[in-house]
């Protein structure tokens, strides 16, 4: 069968009604969710790797991208890591990404934009992206956007939201 590896923390499973079911042990309780490939139902901060019998592999991060997955492709191979320092030696040879440095120092405050790193040859997996490795070929794929249904909002709800927002700003200001 398929082998599943989890790095990080799986906190819960979201039910179709939107409720959260706490996970007490981990992947054993998540097996039904994994079988139907409903990755959005998994809540936590994690990297999930699934290895098939045929050697194909799929690597995903939590749906909010709370845990970083870095990757570097070169010399005919791809390397993945959850810590940038693991890739630093091979990445430095490609040089520094000047745009990423500018974003880190001027725009974002302490780090480059989400899919960039300080190194030109190293990228970070973006939100709603995953890695698929088929017969040794690496693909970075985008998950399809699925809008969430919401309730109808009218004038009354907009005023209620506005009041709550202004109260929050005033309280923290």
Coordinates of N, CA and C in Angstrom, one line a residue:
X1 N 0.8 -1.2 0.0 CA 0.0 0.0 0.0 C 0.8 1.2 0.0
X2 N 0.2 2.3 0.1 CA 0.8 3.6 0.1 C 1.4 3.9 1.5
X3 N 2.6 4.5 1.5 CA 3.2 4.9 2.8 C 3.0 6.4 2.9
X4 N 2.7 6.8 4.2 CA 2.5 8.2 4.5 C 3.4 8.7 5.6
X5 N 4.1 9.8 5.4 CA 5.0 10.4 6.4 C 4.5 11.8 6.7
X6 N 4.5 12.1 8.0 CA 4.0 13.4 8.5 C 5.1 14.0 9.4
X7 N 5.5 15.2 9.0 CA 6.4 16.0 9.8 C 5.6 17.2 10.3
X8 N 5.6 17.5 11.6 CA 4.9 18.6 12.2 C 3.8 18.1 13.1
X9 N 2.7 18.8 13.1 CA 1.6 18.5 14.0 C 0.3 18.5 13.3
X10 N -0.5 17.5 13.4 CA -1.8 17.4 12.9 C -2.8 17.6 14.1
X11 N -3.5 18.7 14.1 CA -4.3 19.1 15.2 C -5.7 18.6 15.1
X12 N -6.3 18.5 13.9 CA -7.7 18.1 13.8 C -8.1 17.8 12.4
X13 N -9.3 17.3 12.3 CA -9.9 17.1 11.0 C -11.2 17.8 10.9
X14 N -11.4 18.6 9.9 CA -12.6 19.4 9.7 C -13.7 18.5 9.1
X15 N -14.9 18.5 9.7 CA -15.9 17.7 9.1 C -16.6 18.4 8.0
X16 N -17.4 17.8 7.1 CA -18.1 18.5 6.0 C -19.0 19.6 6.5
X17 N -19.5 19.5 7.8 CA -20.3 20.6 8.3 C -19.5 21.8 8.8
X18 N -18.2 21.6 8.8 CA -17.3 22.7 9.3 C -16.8 22.6 10.7
X19 N -17.3 21.6 11.5 CA -16.9 21.3 12.8 C -15.5 20.7 12.8
X20 N -14.8 20.9 14.0 CA -13.4 20.4 14.1 C -13.4 19.1 15.0
X21 N -12.9 18.0 14.5 CA -12.7 16.8 15.2 C -11.3 16.7 15.7
X22 N -11.0 16.7 17.0 CA -9.6 16.7 17.5 C -9.0 15.3 17.1
X23 N -7.7 15.3 16.8 CA -7.0 14.1 16.5 C -6.2 13.8 17.7
X24 N -6.4 12.6 18.2 CA -5.7 12.2 19.4 C -4.4 11.4 19.1
X25 N -4.3 10.8 18.0 CA -3.1 10.0 17.7 C -2.4 10.4 16.4
X26 N -3.1 10.8 15.4 CA -2.4 11.3 14.2 C -2.9 10.7 12.9
X27 N -2.1 10.0 12.2 CA -2.4 9.6 10.8 C -3.5 8.5 10.8
X28 N -3.5 7.7 11.9 CA -4.5 6.6 11.9 C -5.9 7.1 11.8
X29 N -6.2 8.2 12.5 CA -7.5 8.8 12.4 C -7.7 9.6 11.1
X30 N -6.6 10.0 10.5 CA -6.7 10.8 9.3 C -6.8 9.9 8.0
X31 N -6.7 8.5 8.2 CA -6.6 7.7 7.0 C -7.8 7.8 6.1
X32 N -9.0 8.0 6.6 CA -10.2 8.1 5.7 C -10.1 9.4 4.9
X33 N -9.6 10.5 5.6 CA -9.5 11.7 4.9 C -8.4 11.6 3.8
X34 N -7.3 10.9 4.0 CA -6.3 10.7 3.0 C -6.8 9.8 1.9
X35 N -7.6 8.8 2.2 CA -8.1 7.9 1.2 C -9.0 8.7 0.2
X36 N -9.7 9.6 0.7 CA -10.6 10.4 -0.3 C -9.9 11.7 -0.8
X37 N -8.6 11.8 -0.4 CA -7.7 12.9 -0.8 C -8.3 14.3 -0.5
X38 N -9.0 14.4 0.7 CA -9.6 15.7 1.1 C -8.6 16.4 2.0
X39 N -7.5 16.9 1.4 CA -6.4 17.5 2.2 C -6.8 18.7 2.9
X40 N -7.8 19.5 2.4 CA -8.3 20.7 3.0 C -8.9 20.4 4.4
X41 N -9.3 19.2 4.6 CA -9.9 18.8 5.9 C -8.9 18.7 7.0
X42 N -7.6 18.5 6.7 CA -6.6 18.4 7.7 C -6.2 19.7 8.3
X43 N -6.2 19.9 9.6 CA -5.8 21.1 10.2 C -4.6 20.9 11.0
X44 N -3.7 21.8 11.0 CA -2.4 21.8 11.7 C -1.3 22.5 11.0
X45 N -0.1 22.2 11.4 CA 1.1 22.8 10.8 C 2.0 21.6 10.5
X46 N 2.0 21.2 9.2 CA 2.7 20.0 8.9 C 3.1 19.9 7.4
X47 N 4.0 19.0 7.1 CA 4.4 18.5 5.8 C 4.0 17.1 5.7
X48 N 3.3 16.7 4.6 CA 2.7 15.4 4.4 C 3.3 14.8 3.1
X49 N 4.0 13.7 3.2 CA 4.5 13.0 2.0 C 3.9 11.7 1.9
X50 N 3.4 11.4 0.7 CA 2.8 10.1 0.4 C 3.5 9.4 -0.7
X51 N 4.0 8.2 -0.5 CA 4.8 7.4 -1.4 C 4.0 6.3 -1.9
X52 N 3.7 6.2 -3.2 CA 2.9 5.1 -3.8 C 3.8 3.8 -4.0
X53 N 3.1 2.7 -4.3 CA 3.8 1.5 -4.6 C 4.6 1.6 -5.8
X54 N 4.2 2.4 -6.8 CA 5.0 2.6 -8.0 C 6.2 3.5 -7.9
X55 N 6.4 4.1 -6.7 CA 7.6 5.0 -6.5 C 7.2 6.4 -6.7
X56 N 6.0 6.7 -7.2 CA 5.6 8.1 -7.3 C 5.4 8.7 -5.9
X57 N 5.5 10.0 -5.8 CA 5.5 10.6 -4.5 C 4.7 12.0 -4.6
X58 N 4.0 12.3 -3.6 CA 3.3 13.6 -3.5 C 3.6 14.2 -2.2
X59 N 4.0 15.5 -2.1 CA 4.4 16.2 -0.9 C 3.5 17.4 -0.8
X60 N 2.9 17.6 0.3 CA 2.0 18.7 0.6 C 2.3 19.3 1.9
X61 N 2.0 20.6 2.0 CA 2.1 21.3 3.3 C 0.6 21.6 3.7
X62 N 0.5 22.0 5.0 CA -0.9 22.4 5.5 C -1.5 23.4 4.6
X63 N -2.8 23.5 4.6 CA -3.5 24.4 3.6 C -3.2 25.8 3.7
X64 N -2.7 26.3 4.9 CA -2.3 27.7 5.1 C -0.8 27.9 4.8
X65 N -0.1 26.9 4.5 CA 1.4 27.1 4.3 C 2.1 27.5 5.5
X66 N 1.7 27.0 6.7 CA 2.4 27.4 8.0 C 3.7 26.8 8.1
X67 N 4.0 25.7 7.5 CA 5.3 25.0 7.6 C 5.9 25.2 6.2
X68 N 7.1 25.7 6.1 CA 7.8 25.9 4.9 C 8.4 24.6 4.3
X69 N 8.3 24.5 3.0 CA 9.0 23.4 2.3 C 9.8 24.1 1.2
X70 N 11.1 24.0 1.3 CA 12.1 24.6 0.4 C 12.5 23.6 -0.6
X71 N 12.8 24.0 -1.8 CA 13.3 23.1 -2.8 C 14.4 23.7 -3.7
X72 N 15.3 22.9 -4.1 CA 16.4 23.3 -5.0 C 16.5 22.2 -6.1
X73 N 16.6 22.7 -7.3 CA 16.8 21.7 -8.4 C 18.1 22.1 -9.1
X74 N 18.9 21.0 -9.3 CA 20.2 21.2 -9.9 C 21.0 19.9 -10.0
X75 N 21.9 19.8 -10.9 CA 22.7 18.6 -11.1 C 21.8 17.4 -11.3
X76 N 20.7 17.6 -12.0 CA 19.8 16.5 -12.4 C 19.0 15.9 -11.2
X77 N 18.9 16.6 -10.1 CA 18.1 16.1 -9.0 C 17.4 17.3 -8.3
X78 N 16.4 16.9 -7.5 CA 15.7 17.9 -6.7 C 15.9 17.6 -5.3
X79 N 16.1 18.6 -4.4 CA 16.3 18.4 -3.0 C 15.2 19.2 -2.3
X80 N 14.6 18.6 -1.3 CA 13.5 19.3 -0.5 C 13.9 19.3 0.9
X81 N 13.5 20.4 1.6 CA 13.9 20.5 3.1 C 12.9 21.4 3.8
X82 N 12.7 21.2 5.0 CA 11.8 22.1 5.8 C 12.7 23.1 6.5
X83 N 14.0 23.1 6.4 CA 14.9 24.0 7.0 C 15.8 24.5 5.9
X84 N 15.8 25.8 5.7 CA 16.6 26.4 4.6 C 18.1 26.2 4.8
X85 N 18.6 26.0 6.0 CA 20.0 25.8 6.2 C 20.5 24.5 5.6
X86 N 19.6 23.5 5.4 CA 20.0 22.3 4.8 C 20.4 22.5 3.3
X87 N 19.8 23.4 2.7 CA 20.0 23.6 1.3 C 21.1 24.8 1.0
X88 N 21.5 25.4 2.0 CA 22.3 26.6 1.9 C 23.6 26.4 1.1
X89 N 24.3 25.3 1.3 CA 25.6 25.1 0.6 C 25.4 25.0 -0.9
X90 N 24.5 24.2 -1.3 CA 24.3 24.1 -2.8 C 23.6 25.3 -3.4
X91 N 22.9 26.0 -2.6 CA 22.2 27.2 -3.1 C 23.1 28.4 -3.2
X92 N 24.1 28.6 -2.4 CA 24.9 29.7 -2.4 C 25.7 29.8 -3.7
X93 N 26.0 28.7 -4.3 CA 26.7 28.7 -5.6 C 25.9 29.4 -6.7
X94 N 24.6 29.5 -6.6 CA 23.8 30.2 -7.6 C 23.7 31.6 -7.3
X95 N 24.2 32.1 -6.1 CA 24.2 33.5 -5.8 C 22.9 33.9 -5.0
X96 N 22.9 35.1 -4.7 CA 21.7 35.6 -3.9 C 20.7 36.2 -4.8
X97 N 19.4 36.2 -4.4 CA 18.3 36.7 -5.1 C 18.1 38.2 -4.6
X98 N 18.6 39.1 -5.5 CA 18.5 40.5 -5.1 C 17.1 41.1 -4.8
X99 N 16.2 40.6 -5.6 CA 14.8 41.0 -5.4 C 14.3 40.5 -4.1
X100 N 14.6 39.3 -3.7 CA 14.2 38.7 -2.4 C 14.8 39.5 -1.3
X101 N 16.0 39.9 -1.4 CA 16.7 40.7 -0.4 C 16.0 42.0 -0.2
X102 N 15.6 42.7 -1.3 CA 14.9 43.9 -1.3 C 13.6 43.8 -0.6
X103 N 12.8 42.7 -0.9 CA 11.5 42.5 -0.2 C 11.7 42.2 1.2
X104 N 12.7 41.4 1.6 CA 13.0 41.1 3.0 C 13.3 42.4 3.8
X105 N 14.1 43.2 3.2 CA 14.6 44.4 4.0 C 13.6 45.6 3.9
X106 N 12.9 45.7 2.9 CA 12.0 46.9 2.7 C 10.5 46.7 2.8
X107 N 10.1 45.6 2.2 CA 8.6 45.4 2.1 C 8.1 44.5 3.2
X108 N 8.6 43.3 3.4 CA 8.0 42.3 4.3 C 8.6 42.4 5.7
X109 N 9.7 43.1 5.9 CA 10.2 43.3 7.2 C 11.3 42.3 7.6
X110 N 11.2 41.0 7.3 CA 12.2 40.1 7.8 C 12.4 38.9 6.8
X111 N 11.6 38.7 5.9 CA 11.7 37.6 5.0 C 11.2 37.9 3.6
X112 N 11.7 37.2 2.6 CA 11.2 37.4 1.2 C 9.8 37.1 1.0
X113 N 9.3 37.4 -0.2 CA 7.9 37.1 -0.5 C 7.7 35.5 -0.5
X114 N 6.5 35.1 -0.4 CA 6.2 33.7 0.0 C 6.9 32.6 -0.8
X115 N 7.1 32.7 -2.1 CA 7.7 31.6 -2.9 C 9.2 31.9 -3.1
X116 N 9.7 32.9 -2.5 CA 11.2 33.2 -2.7 C 12.0 32.9 -1.5
X117 N 13.3 32.8 -1.6 CA 14.2 32.7 -0.5 C 15.3 33.7 -0.8
X118 N 16.3 33.9 0.1 CA 17.4 34.8 -0.2 C 18.3 34.3 -1.2
X119 N 18.2 33.0 -1.6 CA 19.1 32.4 -2.6 C 18.4 32.2 -3.9
X120 N 19.1 32.5 -5.0 CA 18.6 32.5 -6.3 C 18.1 31.1 -6.7
X121 N 18.7 30.0 -6.3 CA 18.4 28.7 -6.8 C 17.4 28.0 -5.9
X122 N 17.0 28.6 -4.8 CA 16.1 27.9 -3.8 C 14.7 28.6 -3.8
X123 N 13.7 27.8 -3.9 CA 12.3 28.4 -3.8 C 11.6 27.8 -2.7
X124 N 10.5 28.4 -2.3 CA 9.6 27.9 -1.2 C 8.3 27.6 -1.8
X125 N 7.7 26.5 -1.4 CA 6.4 26.0 -1.9 C 5.4 27.1 -1.5
X126 N 4.6 27.5 -2.4 CA 3.6 28.5 -2.1 C 2.3 28.0 -1.5
X127 N 1.5 28.8 -1.0 CA 0.2 28.4 -0.5 C -0.6 27.8 -1.7
X128 N -1.3 26.8 -1.4 CA -2.1 26.1 -2.4 C -1.3 25.4 -3.5
X129 N 0.0 25.1 -3.2 CA 0.8 24.4 -4.1 C 1.2 23.0 -3.5
X130 N 1.6 22.1 -4.3 CA 2.1 20.8 -3.8 C 3.1 20.3 -4.8
X131 N 3.9 19.3 -4.4 CA 4.9 18.7 -5.3 C 4.4 17.3 -5.7
X132 N 4.5 17.0 -7.0 CA 4.2 15.6 -7.4 C 5.5 15.2 -8.2
X133 N 6.0 14.0 -7.8 CA 7.1 13.4 -8.4 C 6.7 12.1 -9.1
X134 N 6.7 12.0 -10.4 CA 6.3 10.9 -11.2 C 7.4 10.4 -12.1
X135 N 7.8 9.2 -11.8 CA 8.9 8.6 -12.6 C 10.2 9.5 -12.6
X136 N 10.5 10.1 -11.5 CA 11.6 10.9 -11.3 C 11.5 12.4 -11.8
X137 N 10.3 12.7 -12.4 CA 10.1 14.1 -12.9 C 9.3 14.9 -11.8
X138 N 9.9 16.0 -11.4 CA 9.3 16.8 -10.4 C 8.4 17.9 -11.0
X139 N 7.2 18.0 -10.5 CA 6.3 19.1 -10.9 C 5.8 19.8 -9.6
X140 N 5.7 21.1 -9.7 CA 5.1 21.9 -8.7 C 3.7 22.2 -9.3
X141 N 2.7 21.8 -8.6 CA 1.3 21.9 -9.0 C 0.5 22.9 -8.1
X142 N -0.5 23.5 -8.7 CA -1.4 24.4 -8.0 C -2.7 23.7 -7.7
X143 N -3.1 23.8 -6.5 CA -4.4 23.2 -6.2 C -5.5 24.0 -6.8
X144 N -6.6 23.4 -7.3 CA -7.6 24.2 -7.9 C -8.4 25.0 -6.8
X145 N -8.7 26.2 -7.1 CA -9.5 27.1 -6.2 C -10.9 26.6 -6.0
X146 N -11.3 26.4 -4.8 CA -12.7 26.0 -4.5 C -13.3 27.0 -3.6
X147 N -14.2 27.9 -4.0 CA -14.8 28.9 -3.1 C -15.6 28.2 -2.1
X148 N -15.7 28.8 -0.9 CA -16.5 28.4 0.2 C -17.9 29.1 0.1
X149 N -18.9 28.3 0.3 CA -20.2 29.0 0.2 C -20.4 29.8 1.5
X150 N -21.0 30.9 1.4 CA -21.3 31.8 2.5 C -22.7 32.2 2.6
X151 N -23.1 32.8 3.7 CA -24.5 33.2 3.9 C -24.6 34.6 3.1
X152 N -25.9 34.9 2.8 CA -26.1 36.2 2.2 C -25.9 37.3 3.2
X153 N -25.2 38.3 2.8 CA -24.9 39.5 3.6 C -25.7 40.7 3.1
X154 N -26.4 41.3 3.9 CA -27.2 42.4 3.5 C -26.7 43.7 4.2
X155 N -27.4 44.7 4.2 CA -27.0 46.0 4.8 C -26.8 45.9 6.3
X156 N -27.7 45.1 7.0 CA -27.6 45.0 8.4 C -26.3 44.3 8.8
X157 N -26.0 43.2 8.1 CA -24.8 42.5 8.4 C -23.5 43.3 8.2
X158 N -23.5 44.1 7.1 CA -22.4 45.0 6.9 C -22.2 46.0 8.0
X159 N -23.3 46.6 8.5 CA -23.2 47.5 9.6 C -22.7 46.8 10.8
X160 N -23.2 45.6 11.1 CA -22.7 44.9 12.3 C -21.2 44.6 12.2
X161 N -20.8 44.2 11.0 CA -19.3 44.0 10.8 C -18.5 45.2 11.0
X162 N -19.0 46.3 10.4 CA -18.4 47.6 10.6 C -18.2 48.0 12.0
X163 N -19.3 47.8 12.8 CA -19.3 48.2 14.2 C -18.2 47.3 15.0
X164 N -18.2 46.0 14.7 CA -17.2 45.2 15.3 C -15.8 45.5 15.0
X165 N -15.6 45.8 13.7 CA -14.2 46.2 13.3 C -13.8 47.5 14.0
X166 N -14.7 48.5 14.0 CA -14.3 49.8 14.6 C -14.1 49.7 16.1
X167 N -14.9 48.8 16.7 CA -14.7 48.5 18.2 C -13.3 47.9 18.4
X168 N -12.9 46.9 17.6 CA -11.7 46.3 17.7 C -10.5 47.2 17.5
X169 N -10.6 48.1 16.5 CA -9.6 49.1 16.3 C -9.4 50.1 17.4
X170 N -10.6 50.5 17.9 CA -10.6 51.4 19.0 C -10.0 50.8 20.3
X171 N -10.3 49.6 20.6 CA -9.9 48.9 21.8 C -8.4 48.7 21.7
X172 N -7.8 48.3 20.5 CA -6.4 48.0 20.4 C -5.6 49.3 20.1
X173 N -6.3 50.4 19.7 CA -5.6 51.6 19.4 C -5.2 52.4 20.5

